[in-house]
């Protein structure tokens, strides 16, 4: 159950000072800097790897389809951004000119007819472009799996991509990692929600399978180290913590580290991966499209067959991170609001909202609300930027919860994805079933819906000065798709007539409470201070 859609490392989850584990640099790190190109930089692992490559002294280029998704990251101005896609061979070859190392961190959780063939064809195109540009090395992060065993579709696809690179003209290092543990990783969120939601966990028989997890800090440590290796290498490396547990044991160890009561796991004599995937989708933030392949990848033991990586990259200072320690680090980062990236931020691109929906060539429905108050705009903005997640949506929480569960049941995102940070947002990241499409800090937040609906939807929250106070504006926009979209809008109108007026009032009321707390010294001054996290939805 590898998280190659991305993985976490931040602060105590990962090291600082240029490496991804324990504060030490791999032996190969004391060589000349490389020019590297990172694909998948908007994903979970890629978004963590880029700053660590920069810290290690490498020149970094990132290839992304939508650069606006990374404009808010701290390292944006330190990299060369190439707007392109991996299926454009000429643009890719041009981007790879002068590149020493290519990081291939792309893997879709999509499914359907032709999925494996498309993944393999993409890898072949990339391998050819890398050879044409005289790239020295390709580094790929695949999944840890047993040999000579029938694999799930997604694990088989990852193995095939690795084989494409290993059989190509450019030397490749293919890391094979299992369950990756770090704040915000899909595997960690799955374990966390299962353990915290269920006091008794009925589970399929695969929970007895042996799993070797790896801390995300160690995954990144090896990825950074691969750029500095000088000798020719073309092979796979199994990487893991050397700490082997059953999957049931991992859930029990999580519960113990999180201070929960013991969590008995009842292993049922039925594999049922699809049914288990549906159950995981219902009780965790992981959508059905991702939960099924994640669960399918757990059907076999996932334990390192060799430790040859130790010959080329020494272990970090203090050794590899054990499972229990990785859980503690991840929980600490989530508790402190210092999660750099989360699995859900690696979402699909979508068309943005036209600047004037009325002239967009669509039938459009709009619900607009405004609310004037004597509250300073900065306090209103603090509440706006902190919306969603644990702070909720400031109106009828039961209605939002019901809609979230309906979305989950239909295979959508639901409300369980939460948000990366309780106070701050950047373009491209998720907030429950929404994604931040645009943010003008202090003034405008535009969210694009990723819930299942017969049409496209946006929610805009805006605040502007109004005399000595402020004017809060709220706009829900819906582009219906066919007759079903129009009927859907009519069906939700009665709920909107209650939810949206209450939302505008309650956001303003929460801002007023925040201002009062700040004035009395309860909260720290400034948007995004600790006081921002104390605002709570008004029922």
Short mmCIF file of C-alpha atoms in Angstrom, two decimals:
data_model
loop_
_atom_site.label_atom_id
_atom_site.label_comp_id
_atom_site.label_asym_id
_atom_site.label_seq_id
_atom_site.Cartn_x
_atom_site.Cartn_y
_atom_site.Cartn_z
CA UNK A 1 0.00 0.00 0.00
CA UNK A 2 2.50 2.53 -1.19
CA UNK A 3 1.62 6.24 -1.29
CA UNK A 4 3.26 7.14 -4.55
CA UNK A 5 0.65 9.78 -5.18
CA UNK A 6 2.79 11.67 -2.69
CA UNK A 7 4.13 11.46 0.84
CA UNK A 8 4.69 13.69 3.77
CA UNK A 9 7.70 15.08 5.53
CA UNK A 10 7.69 18.15 7.66
CA UNK A 11 9.57 19.34 10.70
CA UNK A 12 9.58 16.43 13.11
CA UNK A 13 8.16 14.17 10.39
CA UNK A 14 11.32 14.81 8.45
CA UNK A 15 14.66 16.34 9.02
CA UNK A 16 15.72 19.85 8.19
CA UNK A 17 18.97 21.21 6.88
CA UNK A 18 19.02 19.53 3.52
CA UNK A 19 18.19 15.87 4.03
CA UNK A 20 15.03 13.97 4.58
CA UNK A 21 15.95 11.90 7.59
CA UNK A 22 17.65 12.35 10.92
CA UNK A 23 19.67 15.38 9.90
CA UNK A 24 22.45 13.48 8.13
CA UNK A 25 23.45 13.58 4.48
CA UNK A 26 23.97 10.33 2.57
CA UNK A 27 27.59 9.45 1.88
CA UNK A 28 27.06 10.37 -1.74
CA UNK A 29 25.92 13.83 -0.74
CA UNK A 30 29.40 15.38 -0.76
CA UNK A 31 29.58 15.64 -4.56
CA UNK A 32 28.85 18.32 -7.09
CA UNK A 33 25.32 19.66 -7.27
CA UNK A 34 23.07 18.21 -9.94
CA UNK A 35 20.39 19.67 -12.15
CA UNK A 36 17.24 17.69 -11.47
CA UNK A 37 13.73 17.69 -12.92
CA UNK A 38 10.88 16.65 -10.64
CA UNK A 39 7.61 15.41 -12.09
CA UNK A 40 4.69 15.17 -9.69
CA UNK A 41 5.75 18.28 -7.76
CA UNK A 42 2.09 19.08 -7.03
CA UNK A 43 1.72 15.69 -5.36
CA UNK A 44 2.34 14.48 -1.86
CA UNK A 45 5.90 13.15 -2.23
CA UNK A 46 7.00 15.58 -4.93
CA UNK A 47 5.91 18.62 -2.94
CA UNK A 48 8.12 17.44 -0.05
CA UNK A 49 11.07 16.37 -2.16
CA UNK A 50 11.62 19.66 -3.99
CA UNK A 51 12.67 21.78 -0.97
CA UNK A 52 14.97 19.01 0.26
CA UNK A 53 16.70 18.81 -3.10
CA UNK A 54 17.16 22.59 -2.96
CA UNK A 55 18.57 22.32 0.56
CA UNK A 56 21.02 19.69 -0.69
CA UNK A 57 22.36 22.24 -3.18
CA UNK A 58 20.80 20.94 -6.39
CA UNK A 59 19.32 23.08 -9.15
CA UNK A 60 15.68 22.07 -9.41
CA UNK A 61 13.23 22.22 -12.29
CA UNK A 62 9.61 21.13 -11.89
CA UNK A 63 7.29 20.08 -14.69
CA UNK A 64 3.62 20.77 -13.95
CA UNK A 65 0.48 21.16 -16.01
CA UNK A 66 -0.86 23.95 -13.80
CA UNK A 67 1.84 26.15 -12.22
CA UNK A 68 -0.83 28.10 -10.34
CA UNK A 69 -1.24 25.03 -8.10
CA UNK A 70 2.22 25.66 -6.61
CA UNK A 71 2.41 29.47 -6.61
CA UNK A 72 1.79 29.54 -2.87
CA UNK A 73 4.51 27.09 -1.83
CA UNK A 74 7.60 28.55 -0.11
CA UNK A 75 10.01 27.18 -2.72
CA UNK A 76 8.20 28.47 -5.83
CA UNK A 77 10.69 31.28 -6.53
CA UNK A 78 13.67 28.95 -6.07
CA UNK A 79 12.85 26.52 -8.89
CA UNK A 80 12.45 26.70 -12.65
CA UNK A 81 8.83 25.94 -13.49
CA UNK A 82 8.06 24.24 -16.80
CA UNK A 83 4.40 24.25 -17.83
CA UNK A 84 3.82 21.04 -19.75
CA UNK A 85 2.48 17.51 -19.49
CA UNK A 86 4.22 14.17 -19.72
CA UNK A 87 2.41 13.23 -22.92
CA UNK A 88 4.05 16.08 -24.86
CA UNK A 89 7.31 14.41 -25.92
CA UNK A 90 8.87 17.43 -27.63
CA UNK A 91 8.18 19.76 -24.69
CA UNK A 92 9.42 17.12 -22.27
CA UNK A 93 12.64 16.60 -24.22
CA UNK A 94 13.21 20.35 -24.21
CA UNK A 95 12.58 20.55 -20.47
CA UNK A 96 15.10 17.75 -19.91
CA UNK A 97 17.96 19.53 -21.68
CA UNK A 98 20.85 19.87 -19.23
CA UNK A 99 19.12 17.70 -16.61
CA UNK A 100 21.23 15.12 -14.78
CA UNK A 101 18.51 13.34 -12.80
CA UNK A 102 14.82 12.92 -13.58
CA UNK A 103 12.45 12.09 -10.70
CA UNK A 104 9.38 10.27 -11.94
CA UNK A 105 6.83 10.60 -9.13
CA UNK A 106 3.65 10.25 -11.14
CA UNK A 107 1.09 7.53 -10.68
CA UNK A 108 -2.61 7.86 -11.26
CA UNK A 109 -5.19 6.27 -9.00
CA UNK A 110 -7.53 6.20 -11.98
CA UNK A 111 -8.92 2.94 -13.25
CA UNK A 112 -10.92 1.67 -16.16
CA UNK A 113 -10.21 0.26 -19.56
CA UNK A 114 -6.65 0.75 -20.78
CA UNK A 115 -5.32 2.10 -17.48
CA UNK A 116 -2.20 -0.08 -17.40
CA UNK A 117 -1.43 0.46 -21.07
CA UNK A 118 -1.62 4.24 -20.64
CA UNK A 119 0.69 4.19 -17.62
CA UNK A 120 3.21 2.04 -19.48
CA UNK A 121 3.04 4.17 -22.62
CA UNK A 122 3.64 7.31 -20.58
CA UNK A 123 6.71 5.75 -18.97
CA UNK A 124 8.05 4.70 -22.38
CA UNK A 125 7.62 8.22 -23.72
CA UNK A 126 9.44 9.66 -20.69
CA UNK A 127 12.25 7.12 -20.99
CA UNK A 128 12.71 8.00 -24.66
CA UNK A 129 12.74 11.75 -23.98
CA UNK A 130 15.27 11.26 -21.16
CA UNK A 131 17.57 9.32 -23.48
CA UNK A 132 17.28 11.93 -26.23
CA UNK A 133 18.21 14.66 -23.72
CA UNK A 134 21.18 12.64 -22.33
CA UNK A 135 19.76 12.46 -18.81
CA UNK A 136 22.11 10.46 -16.56
CA UNK A 137 19.58 8.83 -14.26
CA UNK A 138 15.87 8.27 -13.72
CA UNK A 139 14.64 7.83 -10.14
CA UNK A 140 11.24 6.19 -9.71
CA UNK A 141 9.28 5.42 -6.55
CA UNK A 142 7.29 2.23 -6.92
CA UNK A 143 5.56 -0.17 -4.57
CA UNK A 144 6.97 -2.93 -2.38
CA UNK A 145 5.50 -6.29 -3.31
CA UNK A 146 6.31 -10.01 -3.24
CA UNK A 147 7.96 -11.61 -6.26
CA UNK A 148 6.24 -14.10 -8.55
CA UNK A 149 2.78 -13.30 -7.20
CA UNK A 150 -0.37 -12.12 -8.94
CA UNK A 151 -0.66 -8.42 -8.11
CA UNK A 152 -3.52 -5.95 -8.09
CA UNK A 153 -4.00 -3.77 -11.16
CA UNK A 154 -2.31 -0.75 -9.63
CA UNK A 155 0.61 -2.63 -8.13
CA UNK A 156 1.08 -4.47 -11.43
CA UNK A 157 1.07 -1.13 -13.24
CA UNK A 158 3.72 0.30 -10.93
CA UNK A 159 5.89 -2.75 -11.44
CA UNK A 160 5.51 -2.40 -15.20
CA UNK A 161 6.52 1.28 -15.10
CA UNK A 162 9.63 0.36 -13.14
CA UNK A 163 10.49 -2.32 -15.68
CA UNK A 164 10.16 0.21 -18.52
CA UNK A 165 12.78 2.41 -16.91
CA UNK A 166 15.09 -0.48 -16.02
CA UNK A 167 15.00 -1.81 -19.58
CA UNK A 168 15.47 1.63 -21.14
CA UNK A 169 18.65 3.37 -22.32
CA UNK A 170 18.99 5.56 -19.20
CA UNK A 171 20.19 4.13 -15.88
CA UNK A 172 17.31 3.90 -13.41
CA UNK A 173 17.01 3.55 -9.66
CA UNK A 174 13.61 2.09 -8.76
CA UNK A 175 12.83 2.37 -5.08
CA UNK A 176 10.13 -0.01 -3.83
CA UNK A 177 8.37 1.24 -0.69
CA UNK A 178 5.39 -0.14 1.18
CA UNK A 179 3.05 1.66 3.56
CA UNK A 180 4.37 5.19 3.99
CA UNK A 181 3.72 6.78 7.37
CA UNK A 182 3.70 10.55 7.66
CA UNK A 183 1.26 13.30 8.50
CA UNK A 184 -1.18 13.68 5.65
CA UNK A 185 -0.22 10.50 3.78
CA UNK A 186 -3.07 8.38 2.44
CA UNK A 187 -1.83 5.29 4.28
CA UNK A 188 -1.52 7.15 7.57
CA UNK A 189 -4.97 8.73 7.23
CA UNK A 190 -6.49 5.34 6.49
CA UNK A 191 -4.93 3.79 9.60
CA UNK A 192 -5.75 6.81 11.75
CA UNK A 193 -9.42 7.02 10.86
CA UNK A 194 -9.98 3.29 11.14
CA UNK A 195 -8.40 3.21 14.60
CA UNK A 196 -10.13 6.34 15.88
CA UNK A 197 -13.57 5.52 14.47
CA UNK A 198 -13.98 1.86 15.34
CA UNK A 199 -13.59 0.55 18.92
CA UNK A 200 -13.82 -2.98 17.48
CA UNK A 201 -12.51 -3.43 13.98
CA UNK A 202 -13.96 -6.25 11.89
CA UNK A 203 -11.54 -6.72 9.03
CA UNK A 204 -10.79 -9.11 6.16
CA UNK A 205 -8.18 -11.82 6.57
CA UNK A 206 -5.44 -9.72 4.97
CA UNK A 207 -5.03 -7.76 8.22
CA UNK A 208 -2.83 -10.70 9.28
CA UNK A 209 -0.42 -10.02 6.40
CA UNK A 210 3.07 -8.86 7.28
CA UNK A 211 3.78 -5.23 6.39
CA UNK A 212 7.04 -3.29 6.51
CA UNK A 213 6.12 0.38 6.72
CA UNK A 214 8.53 3.24 6.14
CA UNK A 215 8.54 6.76 7.54
CA UNK A 216 8.17 9.42 4.90
CA UNK A 217 11.30 11.12 6.18
CA UNK A 218 13.26 8.01 5.22
CA UNK A 219 11.65 7.79 1.78
CA UNK A 220 12.75 11.36 1.09
CA UNK A 221 16.19 10.67 2.52
CA UNK A 222 16.74 7.91 -0.04
CA UNK A 223 15.30 9.98 -2.89
CA UNK A 224 17.67 12.87 -2.13
CA UNK A 225 20.58 10.45 -1.80
CA UNK A 226 19.89 8.95 -5.22
CA UNK A 227 20.69 12.25 -6.95
CA UNK A 228 24.19 12.29 -5.51
CA UNK A 229 25.25 8.72 -6.35
CA UNK A 230 28.09 8.74 -8.88
CA UNK A 231 28.46 5.11 -9.95
CA UNK A 232 26.32 3.61 -12.73
CA UNK A 233 23.31 1.83 -11.25
CA UNK A 234 20.32 0.25 -12.93
CA UNK A 235 18.29 -1.76 -10.46
CA UNK A 236 15.54 -1.88 -7.86
CA UNK A 237 16.05 -1.24 -4.16
CA UNK A 238 13.61 -2.36 -1.48
CA UNK A 239 13.33 0.32 1.20
CA UNK A 240 11.61 -0.01 4.55
CA UNK A 241 11.93 0.56 8.26
CA UNK A 242 13.08 -3.02 9.03
CA UNK A 243 10.16 -2.93 11.49
CA UNK A 244 7.72 -5.65 10.37
CA UNK A 245 4.17 -5.81 11.74
CA UNK A 246 0.87 -7.21 10.62
CA UNK A 247 -1.60 -4.62 9.36
CA UNK A 248 -3.72 -5.34 12.44
CA UNK A 249 -0.64 -4.70 14.55
CA UNK A 250 -0.13 -1.36 12.84
CA UNK A 251 -3.65 -0.26 13.77
CA UNK A 252 -3.17 -1.42 17.35
CA UNK A 253 0.18 0.35 17.63
CA UNK A 254 -1.39 3.52 16.25
CA UNK A 255 -4.14 3.37 18.88
CA UNK A 256 -1.56 2.92 21.64
CA UNK A 257 0.55 5.87 20.42
CA UNK A 258 -2.53 8.08 20.04
CA UNK A 259 -3.67 7.31 23.59
CA UNK A 260 -6.79 5.43 22.50
CA UNK A 261 -8.22 2.41 24.31
CA UNK A 262 -7.06 -0.95 22.95
CA UNK A 263 -8.49 -1.64 19.50
CA UNK A 264 -9.26 -5.36 19.05
CA UNK A 265 -9.14 -6.41 15.40
CA UNK A 266 -11.42 -9.23 14.34
CA UNK A 267 -9.96 -10.92 11.27
CA UNK A 268 -12.71 -12.49 9.17
CA UNK A 269 -11.94 -15.40 6.82
CA UNK A 270 -12.96 -13.42 3.73
CA UNK A 271 -10.50 -11.33 1.66
CA UNK A 272 -13.27 -9.17 0.05
CA UNK A 273 -10.97 -6.36 -1.16
CA UNK A 274 -13.72 -4.43 -2.96
CA UNK A 275 -16.11 -4.61 -0.03
CA UNK A 276 -13.29 -3.60 2.31
CA UNK A 277 -12.43 -0.73 -0.02
CA UNK A 278 -16.01 0.52 0.18
CA UNK A 279 -15.91 0.29 3.98
CA UNK A 280 -12.63 2.22 4.09
CA UNK A 281 -14.11 4.92 1.82
CA UNK A 282 -17.06 5.36 4.19
CA UNK A 283 -15.10 5.70 7.45
CA UNK A 284 -11.96 7.49 6.24
CA UNK A 285 -11.24 10.54 4.05
CA UNK A 286 -10.00 8.26 1.24
CA UNK A 287 -12.42 8.25 -1.72
CA UNK A 288 -13.63 4.99 -3.21
CA UNK A 289 -11.48 5.47 -6.32
CA UNK A 290 -8.38 5.37 -4.11
CA UNK A 291 -9.49 3.12 -1.24
CA UNK A 292 -10.10 0.09 -3.47
CA UNK A 293 -6.58 0.04 -5.02
CA UNK A 294 -5.03 0.76 -1.62
CA UNK A 295 -6.87 -2.16 -0.06
CA UNK A 296 -6.10 -4.42 -3.03
CA UNK A 297 -2.40 -3.74 -2.51
CA UNK A 298 -2.68 -5.23 1.00
CA UNK A 299 -3.63 -8.70 -0.24
CA UNK A 300 -0.05 -9.94 0.14
CA UNK A 301 2.87 -9.53 2.51
CA UNK A 302 4.96 -6.44 1.76
CA UNK A 303 8.38 -6.95 3.32
CA UNK A 304 11.82 -6.02 1.96
CA UNK A 305 13.57 -8.94 0.28
CA UNK A 306 16.97 -7.25 0.39
CA UNK A 307 18.74 -4.34 2.08
CA UNK A 308 21.31 -3.58 -0.61
CA UNK A 309 20.58 0.15 -0.40
CA UNK A 310 22.82 0.22 2.71
CA UNK A 311 25.81 -0.38 0.44
CA UNK A 312 25.17 2.83 -1.50
CA UNK A 313 23.43 5.19 0.91
CA UNK A 314 24.19 4.85 4.58
CA UNK A 315 21.32 4.98 7.02
CA UNK A 316 20.50 8.39 8.51
CA UNK A 317 22.00 9.40 11.83
CA UNK A 318 20.16 7.50 14.54
CA UNK A 319 19.06 4.81 12.09
CA UNK A 320 15.82 4.31 10.23
CA UNK A 321 12.56 5.42 11.84
CA UNK A 322 10.49 2.66 13.38
CA UNK A 323 6.74 2.47 12.86
CA UNK A 324 5.73 3.68 16.33
CA UNK A 325 8.13 6.63 16.11
CA UNK A 326 6.82 7.53 12.64
CA UNK A 327 3.27 7.59 14.02
CA UNK A 328 4.35 9.84 16.89
CA UNK A 329 6.04 12.27 14.51
CA UNK A 330 3.02 12.39 12.21
CA UNK A 331 0.60 12.98 15.09
CA UNK A 332 2.83 15.76 16.41
CA UNK A 333 2.83 17.54 13.07
CA UNK A 334 -0.92 17.28 12.69
CA UNK A 335 -1.41 18.52 16.24
CA UNK A 336 0.86 21.52 15.63
CA UNK A 337 -0.65 22.37 12.24
CA UNK A 338 2.69 21.93 10.46
CA UNK A 339 1.71 19.52 7.70
CA UNK A 340 3.42 20.55 4.45
CA UNK A 341 1.35 18.56 1.97
CA UNK A 342 -1.47 16.03 2.11
CA UNK A 343 -2.45 13.21 -0.21
CA UNK A 344 -5.67 14.95 -1.26
CA UNK A 345 -3.85 17.98 -2.68
CA UNK A 346 -2.71 15.88 -5.65
CA UNK A 347 -6.09 16.32 -7.31
CA UNK A 348 -7.08 16.47 -10.94
CA UNK A 349 -6.97 19.71 -12.85
CA UNK A 350 -10.26 21.33 -13.77
CA UNK A 351 -11.37 24.36 -15.71
CA UNK A 352 -11.43 27.50 -13.54
CA UNK A 353 -14.46 29.67 -12.99
CA UNK A 354 -14.82 32.22 -15.82
CA UNK A 355 -14.32 35.78 -14.61
CA UNK A 356 -17.92 36.53 -15.51
CA UNK A 357 -20.09 33.41 -15.14
CA UNK A 358 -22.99 35.21 -16.82
CA UNK A 359 -20.98 35.32 -20.06
CA UNK A 360 -19.51 31.85 -19.77
CA UNK A 361 -21.73 30.26 -22.39
CA UNK A 362 -23.49 28.17 -19.73
CA UNK A 363 -26.78 28.22 -17.93
CA UNK A 364 -25.70 29.48 -14.55
CA UNK A 365 -27.36 29.64 -11.13
CA UNK A 366 -26.04 32.05 -8.51
CA UNK A 367 -26.89 32.52 -4.85
CA UNK A 368 -25.44 35.80 -3.51
CA UNK A 369 -25.45 37.07 0.06
CA UNK A 370 -23.87 40.11 1.71
CA UNK A 371 -23.61 41.11 5.33
CA UNK A 372 -22.35 44.46 6.60
CA UNK A 373 -20.91 44.82 10.09
CA UNK A 374 -18.67 46.96 12.24
CA UNK A 375 -16.00 44.22 12.38
CA UNK A 376 -12.56 44.96 10.97
CA UNK A 377 -11.99 43.17 7.61
CA UNK A 378 -8.86 41.43 8.94
CA UNK A 379 -10.91 39.53 11.52
CA UNK A 380 -13.48 38.49 8.96
CA UNK A 381 -10.68 37.27 6.71
CA UNK A 382 -9.22 35.18 9.53
CA UNK A 383 -12.51 33.32 9.78
CA UNK A 384 -12.82 32.97 6.00
CA UNK A 385 -9.32 31.52 5.61
CA UNK A 386 -9.92 29.11 8.49
CA UNK A 387 -13.20 27.74 7.13
CA UNK A 388 -13.84 24.02 6.86
CA UNK A 389 -12.04 21.16 8.55
CA UNK A 390 -12.52 21.25 12.31
CA UNK A 391 -13.91 24.77 12.18
CA UNK A 392 -16.82 23.66 10.04
CA UNK A 393 -18.99 25.71 7.70
CA UNK A 394 -20.81 28.00 10.14
CA UNK A 395 -24.34 26.81 9.40
CA UNK A 396 -26.43 23.69 10.00
CA UNK A 397 -23.58 21.22 10.60
CA UNK A 398 -26.01 18.29 10.35
CA UNK A 399 -27.03 19.29 6.82
CA UNK A 400 -23.38 19.56 5.74
CA UNK A 401 -22.65 16.20 7.33
CA UNK A 402 -25.56 14.49 5.58
CA UNK A 403 -24.51 15.94 2.22
CA UNK A 404 -20.97 14.76 2.89
CA UNK A 405 -22.06 11.20 3.60
CA UNK A 406 -24.27 11.16 0.50
CA UNK A 407 -21.26 12.27 -1.51
CA UNK A 408 -19.14 9.51 0.04
CA UNK A 409 -21.75 6.87 -0.76
CA UNK A 410 -21.73 8.00 -4.39
CA UNK A 411 -17.94 7.69 -4.57
CA UNK A 412 -17.13 11.37 -4.01
CA UNK A 413 -14.71 13.12 -1.69
CA UNK A 414 -17.09 13.80 1.22
CA UNK A 415 -16.21 16.12 4.08
CA UNK A 416 -13.59 13.92 5.77
CA UNK A 417 -10.57 15.20 3.82
CA UNK A 418 -10.37 18.23 6.11
CA UNK A 419 -7.57 20.68 5.38
CA UNK A 420 -3.78 20.74 5.65
CA UNK A 421 -3.45 23.70 8.06
CA UNK A 422 -6.13 25.07 10.42
CA UNK A 423 -5.50 28.76 9.59
CA UNK A 424 -3.67 29.14 6.26
CA UNK A 425 -4.55 28.16 2.69
CA UNK A 426 -2.73 28.20 -0.64
CA UNK A 427 -4.07 27.73 -4.15
CA UNK A 428 -4.55 24.12 -5.15
CA UNK A 429 -5.07 22.52 -1.75
CA UNK A 430 -8.23 20.88 -0.47
CA UNK A 431 -10.77 22.02 2.09
CA UNK A 432 -13.16 19.10 2.71
CA UNK A 433 -14.88 18.50 -0.66
CA UNK A 434 -13.65 21.80 -2.07
CA UNK A 435 -10.33 22.80 -3.65
CA UNK A 436 -8.84 26.29 -3.39
CA UNK A 437 -8.96 27.69 -6.91
CA UNK A 438 -7.97 31.25 -6.08
CA UNK A 439 -6.94 33.15 -2.98
CA UNK A 440 -6.27 36.86 -2.66
CA UNK A 441 -5.14 36.92 0.92
CA UNK A 442 -7.14 39.38 2.99
CA UNK A 443 -9.89 39.71 0.39
CA UNK A 444 -11.07 36.70 -1.64
CA UNK A 445 -11.27 32.92 -1.31
CA UNK A 446 -12.70 30.92 -4.22
CA UNK A 447 -13.37 27.24 -3.73
CA UNK A 448 -14.17 24.76 -6.51
CA UNK A 449 -16.39 21.81 -5.58
CA UNK A 450 -15.10 18.26 -5.99
CA UNK A 451 -18.26 16.59 -4.71
CA UNK A 452 -20.40 14.46 -6.99
CA UNK A 453 -23.03 16.66 -8.64
CA UNK A 454 -24.60 17.02 -12.11
CA UNK A 455 -22.65 20.16 -12.89
CA UNK A 456 -19.77 22.34 -11.72
CA UNK A 457 -19.92 24.44 -8.56
CA UNK A 458 -17.92 27.17 -6.85
CA UNK A 459 -18.17 29.04 -3.56
CA UNK A 460 -16.67 32.53 -3.23
CA UNK A 461 -16.12 34.23 0.12
CA UNK A 462 -15.03 37.87 0.05
CA UNK A 463 -14.53 40.72 2.51
CA UNK A 464 -13.94 44.40 1.79
CA UNK A 465 -13.69 47.52 3.93
CA UNK A 466 -16.99 49.35 4.39
CA UNK A 467 -16.62 52.64 6.23
CA UNK A 468 -15.29 51.81 9.69
CA UNK A 469 -16.36 48.17 9.34
CA UNK A 470 -16.53 45.56 6.62
CA UNK A 471 -18.83 44.00 4.06
CA UNK A 472 -18.81 40.24 3.76
CA UNK A 473 -19.94 38.81 0.40
CA UNK A 474 -20.73 35.22 -0.41
CA UNK A 475 -21.49 33.74 -3.81
CA UNK A 476 -22.46 30.15 -4.69
CA UNK A 477 -22.22 29.47 -8.44
CA UNK A 478 -23.49 26.38 -10.24
CA UNK A 479 -23.18 25.41 -13.90
CA UNK A 480 -25.79 22.65 -14.36
CA UNK A 481 -25.21 19.73 -16.69
CA UNK A 482 -28.36 18.93 -18.60
CA UNK A 483 -31.79 18.49 -17.09
CA UNK A 484 -30.45 16.59 -14.09
CA UNK A 485 -28.30 19.59 -13.16
CA UNK A 486 -31.25 21.96 -13.25
CA UNK A 487 -33.39 19.61 -11.17
CA UNK A 488 -30.52 19.25 -8.69
CA UNK A 489 -30.35 23.02 -8.20
CA UNK A 490 -34.11 23.21 -7.63
CA UNK A 491 -33.87 20.37 -5.10
CA UNK A 492 -31.18 22.07 -3.02
CA UNK A 493 -32.71 25.57 -3.16
CA UNK A 494 -34.75 25.10 0.06
CA UNK A 495 -31.57 24.12 1.92
CA UNK A 496 -29.58 26.99 0.41
CA UNK A 497 -32.24 29.44 1.57
CA UNK A 498 -31.45 28.37 5.15
CA UNK A 499 -27.75 27.49 5.00
CA UNK A 500 -26.33 30.47 3.11
CA UNK A 501 -27.98 33.33 5.05
CA UNK A 502 -27.00 31.65 8.32
CA UNK A 503 -23.48 31.14 7.02
CA UNK A 504 -22.98 34.84 6.27
CA UNK A 505 -24.35 35.87 9.69
CA UNK A 506 -22.33 33.29 11.61
CA UNK A 507 -19.05 34.05 9.87
CA UNK A 508 -19.47 37.70 10.78
CA UNK A 509 -20.45 36.76 14.34
CA UNK A 510 -17.37 34.53 14.66
CA UNK A 511 -15.21 37.43 13.45
CA UNK A 512 -16.77 39.69 16.06
CA UNK A 513 -16.01 37.15 18.81
CA UNK A 514 -12.44 36.85 17.56
CA UNK A 515 -12.04 40.64 17.68
CA UNK A 516 -13.41 40.73 21.23
CA UNK A 517 -11.05 37.94 22.34
CA UNK A 518 -8.13 39.69 20.73
CA UNK A 519 -9.01 42.95 22.39
CA UNK A 520 -9.22 41.27 25.77
CA UNK A 521 -5.87 39.56 25.23
CA UNK A 522 -7.24 36.01 24.96
CA UNK A 523 -6.11 35.62 21.35
CA UNK A 524 -2.90 36.74 19.70
CA UNK A 525 -3.10 39.59 17.21
CA UNK A 526 -3.00 39.12 13.48
CA UNK A 527 -4.70 36.94 10.96
CA UNK A 528 -3.79 33.28 11.32
CA UNK A 529 -2.76 33.60 14.98
CA UNK A 530 -3.83 31.03 17.55
CA UNK A 531 -7.11 32.86 18.03
CA UNK A 532 -8.12 32.00 14.49
CA UNK A 533 -8.34 28.36 15.34
CA UNK A 534 -10.67 29.00 18.26
CA UNK A 535 -13.55 30.21 16.12
CA UNK A 536 -16.32 27.67 16.06
CA UNK A 537 -19.38 27.31 13.85
CA UNK A 538 -22.59 28.62 15.28
CA UNK A 539 -25.35 26.01 15.04
#
